[in-house]
Coordinates of N, CA and C in Angstrom, one line a residue:
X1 N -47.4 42.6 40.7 CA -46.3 41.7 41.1 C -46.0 40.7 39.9
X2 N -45.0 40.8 39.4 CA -44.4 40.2 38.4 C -44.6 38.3 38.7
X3 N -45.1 37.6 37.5 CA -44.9 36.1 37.9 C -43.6 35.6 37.9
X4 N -42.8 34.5 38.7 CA -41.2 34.3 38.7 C -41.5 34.2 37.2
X5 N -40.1 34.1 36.8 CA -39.5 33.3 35.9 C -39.9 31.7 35.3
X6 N -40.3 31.5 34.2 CA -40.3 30.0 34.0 C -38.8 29.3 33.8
X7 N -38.2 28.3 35.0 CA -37.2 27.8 34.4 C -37.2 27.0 33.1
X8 N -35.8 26.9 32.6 CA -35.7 26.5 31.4 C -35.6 25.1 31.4
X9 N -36.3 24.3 30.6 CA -35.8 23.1 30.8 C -34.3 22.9 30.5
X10 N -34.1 21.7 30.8 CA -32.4 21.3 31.1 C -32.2 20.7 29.4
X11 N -31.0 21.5 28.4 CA -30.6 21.1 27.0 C -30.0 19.8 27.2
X12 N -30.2 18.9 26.4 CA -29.7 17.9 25.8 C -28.3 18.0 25.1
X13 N -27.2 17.3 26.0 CA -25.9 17.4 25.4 C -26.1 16.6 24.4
X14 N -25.4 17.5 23.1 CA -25.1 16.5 22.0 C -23.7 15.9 22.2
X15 N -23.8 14.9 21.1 CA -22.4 14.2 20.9 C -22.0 15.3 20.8
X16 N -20.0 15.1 20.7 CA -18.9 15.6 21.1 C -18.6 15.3 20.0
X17 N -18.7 16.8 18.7 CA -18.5 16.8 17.6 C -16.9 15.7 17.4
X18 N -16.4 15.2 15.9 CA -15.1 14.9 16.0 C -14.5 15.9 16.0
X19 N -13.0 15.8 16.5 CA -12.1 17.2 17.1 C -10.9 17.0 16.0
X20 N -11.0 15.7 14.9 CA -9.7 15.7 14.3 C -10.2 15.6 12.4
X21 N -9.6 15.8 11.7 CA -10.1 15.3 10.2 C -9.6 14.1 10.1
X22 N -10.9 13.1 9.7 CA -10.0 11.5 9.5 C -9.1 11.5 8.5
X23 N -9.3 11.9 7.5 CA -8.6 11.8 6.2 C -7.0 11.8 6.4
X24 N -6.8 13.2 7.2 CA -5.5 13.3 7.5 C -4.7 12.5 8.5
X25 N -5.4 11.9 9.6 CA -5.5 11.0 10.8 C -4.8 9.5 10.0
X26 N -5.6 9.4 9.1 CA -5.9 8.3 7.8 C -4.6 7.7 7.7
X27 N -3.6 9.5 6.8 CA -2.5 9.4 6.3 C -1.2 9.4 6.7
X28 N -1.8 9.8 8.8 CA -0.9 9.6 9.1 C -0.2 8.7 9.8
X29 N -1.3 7.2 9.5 CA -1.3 5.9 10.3 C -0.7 5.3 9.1
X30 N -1.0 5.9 8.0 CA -0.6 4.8 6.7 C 1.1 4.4 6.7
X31 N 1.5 6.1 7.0 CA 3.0 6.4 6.7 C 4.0 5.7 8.2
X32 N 2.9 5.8 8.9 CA 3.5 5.1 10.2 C 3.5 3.6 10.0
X33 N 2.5 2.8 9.8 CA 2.5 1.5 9.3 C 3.1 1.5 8.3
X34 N 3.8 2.6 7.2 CA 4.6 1.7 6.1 C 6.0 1.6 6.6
X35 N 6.2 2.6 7.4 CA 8.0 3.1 7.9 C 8.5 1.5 8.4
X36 N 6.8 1.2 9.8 CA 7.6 0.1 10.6 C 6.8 -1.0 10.6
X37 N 6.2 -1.0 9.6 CA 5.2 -2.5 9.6 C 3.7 -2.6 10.3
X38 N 3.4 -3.7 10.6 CA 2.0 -3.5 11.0 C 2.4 -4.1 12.8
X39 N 3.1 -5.3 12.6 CA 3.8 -5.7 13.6 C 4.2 -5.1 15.0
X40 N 5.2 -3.5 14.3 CA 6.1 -3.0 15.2 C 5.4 -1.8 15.6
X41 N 4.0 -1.3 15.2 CA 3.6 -0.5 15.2 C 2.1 -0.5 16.3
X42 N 2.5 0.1 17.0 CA 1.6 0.0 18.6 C 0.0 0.5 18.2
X43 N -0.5 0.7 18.9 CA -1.9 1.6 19.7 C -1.4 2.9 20.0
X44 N -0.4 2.8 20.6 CA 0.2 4.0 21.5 C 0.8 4.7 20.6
X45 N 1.8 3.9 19.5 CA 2.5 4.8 18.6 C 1.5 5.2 17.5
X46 N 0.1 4.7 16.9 CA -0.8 5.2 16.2 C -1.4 6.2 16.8
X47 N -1.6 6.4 18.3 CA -2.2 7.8 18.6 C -1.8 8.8 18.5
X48 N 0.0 8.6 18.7 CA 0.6 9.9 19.3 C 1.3 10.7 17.4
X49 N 1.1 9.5 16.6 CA 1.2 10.0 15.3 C -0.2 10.8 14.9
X50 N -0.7 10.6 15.0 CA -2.1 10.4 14.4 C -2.7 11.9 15.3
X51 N -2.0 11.9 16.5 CA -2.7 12.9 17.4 C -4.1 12.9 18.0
X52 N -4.5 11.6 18.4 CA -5.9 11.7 18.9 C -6.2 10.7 20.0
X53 N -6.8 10.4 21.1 CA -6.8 9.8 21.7 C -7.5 8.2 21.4
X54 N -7.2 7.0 22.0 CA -7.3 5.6 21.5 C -9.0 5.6 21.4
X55 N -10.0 6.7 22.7 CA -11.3 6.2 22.3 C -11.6 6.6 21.4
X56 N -11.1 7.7 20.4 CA -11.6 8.6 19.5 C -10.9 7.6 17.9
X57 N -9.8 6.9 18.3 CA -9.4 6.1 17.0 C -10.1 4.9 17.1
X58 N -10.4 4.4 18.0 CA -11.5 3.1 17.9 C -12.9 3.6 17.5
X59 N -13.5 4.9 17.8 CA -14.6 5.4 17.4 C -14.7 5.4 15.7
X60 N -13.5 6.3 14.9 CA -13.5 6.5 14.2 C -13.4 5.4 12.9
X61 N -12.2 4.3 13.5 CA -11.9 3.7 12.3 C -11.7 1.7 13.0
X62 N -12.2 1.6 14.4 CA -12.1 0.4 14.9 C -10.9 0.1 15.6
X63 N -10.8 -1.5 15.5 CA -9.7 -1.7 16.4 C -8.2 -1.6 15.0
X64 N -7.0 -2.1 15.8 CA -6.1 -1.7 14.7 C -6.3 -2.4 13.4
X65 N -6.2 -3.8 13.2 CA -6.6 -4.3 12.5 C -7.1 -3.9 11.3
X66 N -8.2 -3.3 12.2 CA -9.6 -2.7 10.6 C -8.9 -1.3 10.2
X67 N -7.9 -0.6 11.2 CA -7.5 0.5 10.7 C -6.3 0.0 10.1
X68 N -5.7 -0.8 10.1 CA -5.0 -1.2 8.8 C -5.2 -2.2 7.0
X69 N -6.8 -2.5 7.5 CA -7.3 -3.1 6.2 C -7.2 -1.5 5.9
X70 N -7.6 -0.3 6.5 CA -8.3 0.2 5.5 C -6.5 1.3 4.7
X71 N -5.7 1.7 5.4 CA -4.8 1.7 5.3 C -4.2 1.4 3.8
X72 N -4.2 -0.4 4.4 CA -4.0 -1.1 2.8 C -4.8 -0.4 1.5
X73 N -6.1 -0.4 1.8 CA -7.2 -0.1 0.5 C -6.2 1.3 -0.1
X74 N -6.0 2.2 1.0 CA -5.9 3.6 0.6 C -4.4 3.9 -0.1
X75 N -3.5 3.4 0.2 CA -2.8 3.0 0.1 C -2.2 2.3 -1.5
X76 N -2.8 1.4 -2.0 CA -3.2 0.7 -2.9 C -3.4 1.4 -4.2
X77 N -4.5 2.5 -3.6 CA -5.4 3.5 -4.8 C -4.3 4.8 -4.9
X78 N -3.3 5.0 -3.7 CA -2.8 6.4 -3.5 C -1.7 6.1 -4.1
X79 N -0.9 5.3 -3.1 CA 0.5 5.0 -4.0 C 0.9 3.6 -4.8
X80 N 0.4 2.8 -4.6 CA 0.6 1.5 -5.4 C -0.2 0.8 -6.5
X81 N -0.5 2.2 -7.3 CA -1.7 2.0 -8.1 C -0.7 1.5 -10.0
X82 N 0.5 2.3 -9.6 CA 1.3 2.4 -10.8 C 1.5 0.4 -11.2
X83 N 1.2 -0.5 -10.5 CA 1.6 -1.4 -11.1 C 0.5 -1.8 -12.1
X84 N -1.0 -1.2 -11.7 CA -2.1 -1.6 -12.3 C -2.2 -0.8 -13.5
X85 N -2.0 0.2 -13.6 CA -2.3 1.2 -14.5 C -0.8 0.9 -15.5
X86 N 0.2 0.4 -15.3 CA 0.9 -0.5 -16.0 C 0.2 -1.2 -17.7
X87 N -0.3 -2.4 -16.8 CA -0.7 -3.4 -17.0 C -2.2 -3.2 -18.1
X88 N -2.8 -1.9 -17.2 CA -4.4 -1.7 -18.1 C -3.6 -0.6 -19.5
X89 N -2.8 0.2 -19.6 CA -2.6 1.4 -20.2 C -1.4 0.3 -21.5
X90 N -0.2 -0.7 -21.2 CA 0.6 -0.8 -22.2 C 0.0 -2.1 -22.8
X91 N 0.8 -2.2 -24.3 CA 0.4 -3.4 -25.2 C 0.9 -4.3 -24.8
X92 N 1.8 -4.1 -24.3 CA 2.5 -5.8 -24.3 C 2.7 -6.3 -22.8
X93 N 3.0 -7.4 -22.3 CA 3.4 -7.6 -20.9 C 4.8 -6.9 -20.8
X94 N 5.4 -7.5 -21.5 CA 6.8 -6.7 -21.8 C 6.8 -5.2 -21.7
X95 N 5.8 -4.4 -22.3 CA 6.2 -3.1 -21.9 C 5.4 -2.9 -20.5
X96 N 4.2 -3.4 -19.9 CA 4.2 -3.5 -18.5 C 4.8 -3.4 -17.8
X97 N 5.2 -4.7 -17.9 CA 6.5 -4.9 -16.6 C 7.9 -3.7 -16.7
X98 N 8.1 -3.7 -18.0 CA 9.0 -2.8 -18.1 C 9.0 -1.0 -17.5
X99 N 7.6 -1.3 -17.6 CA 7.6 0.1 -17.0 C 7.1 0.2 -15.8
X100 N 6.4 -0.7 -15.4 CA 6.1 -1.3 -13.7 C 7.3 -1.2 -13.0
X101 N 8.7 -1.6 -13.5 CA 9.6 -1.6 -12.5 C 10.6 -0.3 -12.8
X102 N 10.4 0.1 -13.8 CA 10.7 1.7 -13.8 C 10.3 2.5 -13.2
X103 N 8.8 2.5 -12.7 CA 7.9 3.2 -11.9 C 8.2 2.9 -10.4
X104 N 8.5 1.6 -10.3 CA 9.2 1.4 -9.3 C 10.2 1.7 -8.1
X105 N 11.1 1.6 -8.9 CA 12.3 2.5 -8.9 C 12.1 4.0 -8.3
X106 N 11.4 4.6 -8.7 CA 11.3 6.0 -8.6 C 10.4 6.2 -7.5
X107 N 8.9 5.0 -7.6 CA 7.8 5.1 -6.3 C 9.0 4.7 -4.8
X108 N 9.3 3.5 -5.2 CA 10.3 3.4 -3.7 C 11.3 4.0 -3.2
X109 N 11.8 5.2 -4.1 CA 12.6 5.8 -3.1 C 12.9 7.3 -3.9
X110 N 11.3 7.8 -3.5 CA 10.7 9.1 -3.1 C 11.4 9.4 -2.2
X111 N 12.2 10.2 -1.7 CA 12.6 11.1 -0.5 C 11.5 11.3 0.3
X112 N 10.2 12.0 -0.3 CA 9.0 12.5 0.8 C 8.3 11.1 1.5
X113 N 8.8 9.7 1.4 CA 7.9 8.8 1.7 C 8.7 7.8 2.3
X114 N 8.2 7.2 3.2 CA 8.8 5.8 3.4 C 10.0 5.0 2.2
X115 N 10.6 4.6 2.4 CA 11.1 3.7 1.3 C 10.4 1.7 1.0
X116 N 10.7 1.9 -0.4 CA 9.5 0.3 -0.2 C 8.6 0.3 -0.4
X117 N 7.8 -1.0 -0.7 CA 6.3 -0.8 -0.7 C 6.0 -1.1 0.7
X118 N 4.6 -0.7 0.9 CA 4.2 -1.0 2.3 C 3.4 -2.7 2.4
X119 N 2.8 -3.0 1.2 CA 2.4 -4.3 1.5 C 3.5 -5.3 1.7
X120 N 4.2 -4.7 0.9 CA 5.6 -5.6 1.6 C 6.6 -5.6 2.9
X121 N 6.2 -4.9 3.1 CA 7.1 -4.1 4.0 C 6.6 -4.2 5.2
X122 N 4.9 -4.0 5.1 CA 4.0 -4.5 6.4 C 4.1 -5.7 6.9
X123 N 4.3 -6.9 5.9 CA 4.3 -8.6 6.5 C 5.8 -8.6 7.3
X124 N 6.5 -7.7 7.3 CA 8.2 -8.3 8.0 C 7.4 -8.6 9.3
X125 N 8.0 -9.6 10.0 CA 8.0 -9.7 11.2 C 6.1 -10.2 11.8
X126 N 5.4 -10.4 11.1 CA 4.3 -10.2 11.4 C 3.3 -11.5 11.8
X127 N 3.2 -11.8 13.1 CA 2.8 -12.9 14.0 C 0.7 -12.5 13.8
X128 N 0.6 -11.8 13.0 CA -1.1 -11.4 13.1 C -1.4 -12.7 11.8
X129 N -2.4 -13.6 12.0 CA -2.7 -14.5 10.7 C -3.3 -13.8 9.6
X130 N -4.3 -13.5 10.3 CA -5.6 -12.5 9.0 C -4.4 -11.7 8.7
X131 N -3.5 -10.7 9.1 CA -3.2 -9.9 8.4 C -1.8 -10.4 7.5
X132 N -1.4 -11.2 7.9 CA 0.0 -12.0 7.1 C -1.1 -12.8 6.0
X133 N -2.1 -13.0 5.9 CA -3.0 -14.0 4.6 C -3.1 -12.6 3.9
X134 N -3.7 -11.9 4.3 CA -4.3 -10.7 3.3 C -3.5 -10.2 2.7
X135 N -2.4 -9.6 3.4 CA -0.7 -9.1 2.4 C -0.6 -10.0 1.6
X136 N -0.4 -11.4 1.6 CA 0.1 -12.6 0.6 C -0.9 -12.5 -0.5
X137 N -1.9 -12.4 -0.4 CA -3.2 -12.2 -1.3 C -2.9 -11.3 -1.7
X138 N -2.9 -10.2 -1.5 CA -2.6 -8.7 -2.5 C -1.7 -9.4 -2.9
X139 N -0.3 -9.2 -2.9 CA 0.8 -10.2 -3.4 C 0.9 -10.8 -5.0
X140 N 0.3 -12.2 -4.1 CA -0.6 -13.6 -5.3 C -1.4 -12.6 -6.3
X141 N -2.0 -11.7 -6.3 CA -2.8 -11.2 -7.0 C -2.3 -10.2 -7.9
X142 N -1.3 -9.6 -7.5 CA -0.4 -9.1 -8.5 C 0.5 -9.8 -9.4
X143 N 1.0 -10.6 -9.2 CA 1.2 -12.1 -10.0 C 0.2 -12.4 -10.5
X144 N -0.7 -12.4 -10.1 CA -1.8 -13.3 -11.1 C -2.0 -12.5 -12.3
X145 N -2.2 -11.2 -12.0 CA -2.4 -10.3 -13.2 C -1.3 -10.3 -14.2
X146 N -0.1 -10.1 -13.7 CA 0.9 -10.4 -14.5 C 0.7 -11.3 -15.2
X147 N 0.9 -12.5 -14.8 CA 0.3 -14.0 -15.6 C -0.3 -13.8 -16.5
X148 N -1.5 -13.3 -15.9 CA -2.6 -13.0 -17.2 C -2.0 -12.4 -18.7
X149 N -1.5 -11.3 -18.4 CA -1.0 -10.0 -19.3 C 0.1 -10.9 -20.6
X150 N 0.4 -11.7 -19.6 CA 1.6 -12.9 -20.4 C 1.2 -13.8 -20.9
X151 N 0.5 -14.4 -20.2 CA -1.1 -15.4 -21.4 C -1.3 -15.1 -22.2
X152 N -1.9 -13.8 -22.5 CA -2.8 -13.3 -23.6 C -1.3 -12.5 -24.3
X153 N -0.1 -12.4 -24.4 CA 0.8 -12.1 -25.0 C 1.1 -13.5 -26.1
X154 N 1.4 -14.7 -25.0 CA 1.9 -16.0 -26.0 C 0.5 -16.1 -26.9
X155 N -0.8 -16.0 -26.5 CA -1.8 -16.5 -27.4 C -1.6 -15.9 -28.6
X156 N -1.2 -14.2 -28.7 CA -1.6 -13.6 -29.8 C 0.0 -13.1 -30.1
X157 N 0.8 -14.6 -30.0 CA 2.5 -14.7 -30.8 C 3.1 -13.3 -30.3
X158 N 3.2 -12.4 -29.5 CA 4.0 -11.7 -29.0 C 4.9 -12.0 -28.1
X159 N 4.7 -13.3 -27.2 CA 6.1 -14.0 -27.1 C 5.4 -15.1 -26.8
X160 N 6.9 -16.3 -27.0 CA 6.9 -17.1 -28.0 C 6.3 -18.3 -27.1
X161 N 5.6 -19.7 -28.0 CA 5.0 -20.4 -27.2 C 5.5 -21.0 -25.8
X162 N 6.6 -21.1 -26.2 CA 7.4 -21.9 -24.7 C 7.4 -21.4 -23.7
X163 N 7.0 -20.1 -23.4 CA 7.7 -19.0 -22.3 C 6.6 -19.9 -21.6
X164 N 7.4 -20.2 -20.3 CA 6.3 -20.4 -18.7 C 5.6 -19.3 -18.2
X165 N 4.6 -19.2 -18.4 CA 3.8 -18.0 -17.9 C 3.8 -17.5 -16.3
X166 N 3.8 -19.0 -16.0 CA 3.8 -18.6 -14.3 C 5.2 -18.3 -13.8
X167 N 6.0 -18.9 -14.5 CA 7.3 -18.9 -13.9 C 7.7 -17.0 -14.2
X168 N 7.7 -16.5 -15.5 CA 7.9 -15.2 -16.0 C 7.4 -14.5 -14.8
X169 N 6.1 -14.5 -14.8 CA 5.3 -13.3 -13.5 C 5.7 -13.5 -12.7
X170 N 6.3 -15.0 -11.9 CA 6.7 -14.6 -10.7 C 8.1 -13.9 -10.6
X171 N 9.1 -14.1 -11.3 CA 10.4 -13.5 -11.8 C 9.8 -11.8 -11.9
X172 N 9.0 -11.5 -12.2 CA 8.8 -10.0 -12.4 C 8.3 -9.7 -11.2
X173 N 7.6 -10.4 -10.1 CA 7.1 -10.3 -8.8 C 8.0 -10.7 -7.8
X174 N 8.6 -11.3 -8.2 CA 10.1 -11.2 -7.0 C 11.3 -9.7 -7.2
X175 N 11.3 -9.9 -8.6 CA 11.7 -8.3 -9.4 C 11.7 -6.8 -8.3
X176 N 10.1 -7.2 -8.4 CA 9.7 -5.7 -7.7 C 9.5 -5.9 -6.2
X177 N 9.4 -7.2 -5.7 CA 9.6 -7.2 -4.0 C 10.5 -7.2 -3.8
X178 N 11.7 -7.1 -4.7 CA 13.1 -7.3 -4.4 C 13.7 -6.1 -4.0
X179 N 13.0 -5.4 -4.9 CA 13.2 -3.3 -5.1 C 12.7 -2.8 -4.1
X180 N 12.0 -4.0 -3.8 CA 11.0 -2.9 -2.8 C 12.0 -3.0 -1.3
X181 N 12.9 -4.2 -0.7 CA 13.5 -4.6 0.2 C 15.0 -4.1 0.0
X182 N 15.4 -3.7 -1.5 CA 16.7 -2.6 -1.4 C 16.2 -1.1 -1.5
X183 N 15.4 -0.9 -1.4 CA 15.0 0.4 -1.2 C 15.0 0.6 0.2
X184 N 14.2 -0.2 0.9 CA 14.4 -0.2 1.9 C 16.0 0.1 3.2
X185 N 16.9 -0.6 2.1 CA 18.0 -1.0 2.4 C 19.1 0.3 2.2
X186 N 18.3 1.1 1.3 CA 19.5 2.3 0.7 C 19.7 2.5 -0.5
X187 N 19.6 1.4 -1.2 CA 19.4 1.4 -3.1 C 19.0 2.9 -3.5
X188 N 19.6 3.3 -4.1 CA 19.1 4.8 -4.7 C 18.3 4.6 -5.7
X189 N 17.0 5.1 -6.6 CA 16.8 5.3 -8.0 C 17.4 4.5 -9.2
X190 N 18.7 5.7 -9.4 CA 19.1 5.1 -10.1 C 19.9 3.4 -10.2
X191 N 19.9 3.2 -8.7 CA 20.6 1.7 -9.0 C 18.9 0.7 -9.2
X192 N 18.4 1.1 -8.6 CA 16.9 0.3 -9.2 C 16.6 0.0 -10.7
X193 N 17.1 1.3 -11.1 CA 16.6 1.5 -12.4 C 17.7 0.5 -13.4
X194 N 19.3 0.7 -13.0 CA 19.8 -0.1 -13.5 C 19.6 -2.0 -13.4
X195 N 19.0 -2.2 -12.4 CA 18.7 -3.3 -11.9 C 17.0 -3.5 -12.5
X196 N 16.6 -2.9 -13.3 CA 15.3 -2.8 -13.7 C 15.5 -3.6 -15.3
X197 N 16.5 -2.5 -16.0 CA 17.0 -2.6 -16.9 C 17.7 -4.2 -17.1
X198 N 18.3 -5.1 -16.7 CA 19.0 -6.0 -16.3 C 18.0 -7.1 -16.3
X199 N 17.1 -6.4 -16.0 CA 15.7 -7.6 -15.9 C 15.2 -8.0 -16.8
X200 N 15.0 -6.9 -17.6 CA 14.2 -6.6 -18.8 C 15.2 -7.0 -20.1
X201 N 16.7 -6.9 -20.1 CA 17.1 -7.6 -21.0 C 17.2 -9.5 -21.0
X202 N 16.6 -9.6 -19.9 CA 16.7 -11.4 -20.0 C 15.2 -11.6 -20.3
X203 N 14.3 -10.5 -20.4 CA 13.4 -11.0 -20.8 C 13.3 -11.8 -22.5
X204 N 12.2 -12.6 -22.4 CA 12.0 -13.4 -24.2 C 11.4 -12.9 -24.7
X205 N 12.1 -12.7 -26.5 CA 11.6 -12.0 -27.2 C 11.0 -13.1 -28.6
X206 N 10.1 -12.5 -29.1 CA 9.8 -13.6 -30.4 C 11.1 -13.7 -31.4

């Protein structure tokens, strides 16, 4: 006579592998927060973009908030990197900026993308504190660099002592939030570009 069977002990459910790739989840909250801001842009409308359920987007990347710090970051390195690489790559502020808002031009009104920048474009309307300080900071900090680039131009006589340093960068940073809010508006390319041009000849020369 055969001994029964030993039952099996009972398996341990594992976690419930993730069902989605963040990466792409990532890109498709980014493009949703640049269309309509951070403001106008739900829980409900980040899932149904994004395709994944609200426990599985709080698992993955937090509450909305943190999923839009990180947005910003990516964002920043993905598409809004041309103003930095500006500024590290040309000699002068002058050719900088001049090619900052050339690049401009062309980044904000991509056909395949939102129109505008999204740090700008994210503060419209936007009653969140932490996240209306942090946009201004990115911002200020783009200006600031500018400044900088213009500093170290008057020191080493490439333009001339009088220029207001703060006043210039901010004129170049109103420039490009400007582009960034007729882009938004319908501005084509080429009218940015003319409007780029226009900037650049009132700039001071030695």
């Amino acid at each position: 006579m055969e001994a029964p069977a030993k039952a099996r002990p009972p398996s341990r459910r594992r976690g419930r592998p993730r069902s989605f790739d963040r990466e792409t989840a990532l890109e498709k909250a980014l493009l949703a927060f640049w269309e309509h801001g951070y403001e106008a842009t739900s829980v409900a409308d980040l899932t149904r973009v994004m395709d994944i359920g609200a426990p599985s987007l709080y698992a993955a990347f937090g509450d909305k908030q943190s999923l839009f710090d990180e947005v910003v970051r990516v964002y920043g390195v993905r598409y809004g990197s041309f103003a930095d690489r500006a500024l590290a790559e040309e000699s002068t502020a002058r050719a900088a900026v001049a090619r900052m808002l050339r690049e401009a031009a062309s980044e904000y009104t991509d056909p395949a993308r939102p129109h505008g920048c999204l740090v700008v474009h994210a503060a419209t309307n936007c009653s969140t504190p932490e996240v209306e300080e942090s946009l201004r900071v990115r911002r200020n900090a783009n200006i600031a660099a500018i400044r900088s680039r213009i500093e170290a131009d008057i020191a080493t006589g490439a333009l001339p002592s009088h220029v207001d340093a703060a006043a210039l960068a901010r004129h170049a940073g109103a420039m490009i939030q400007g582009m960034s809010q007729q882009a938004r508006d319908g501005a084509s390319r080429e009218e940015l570009e003319a409007l780029a041009e226009i900037a650049m000849a009132n700039w001071p020369r030695t």
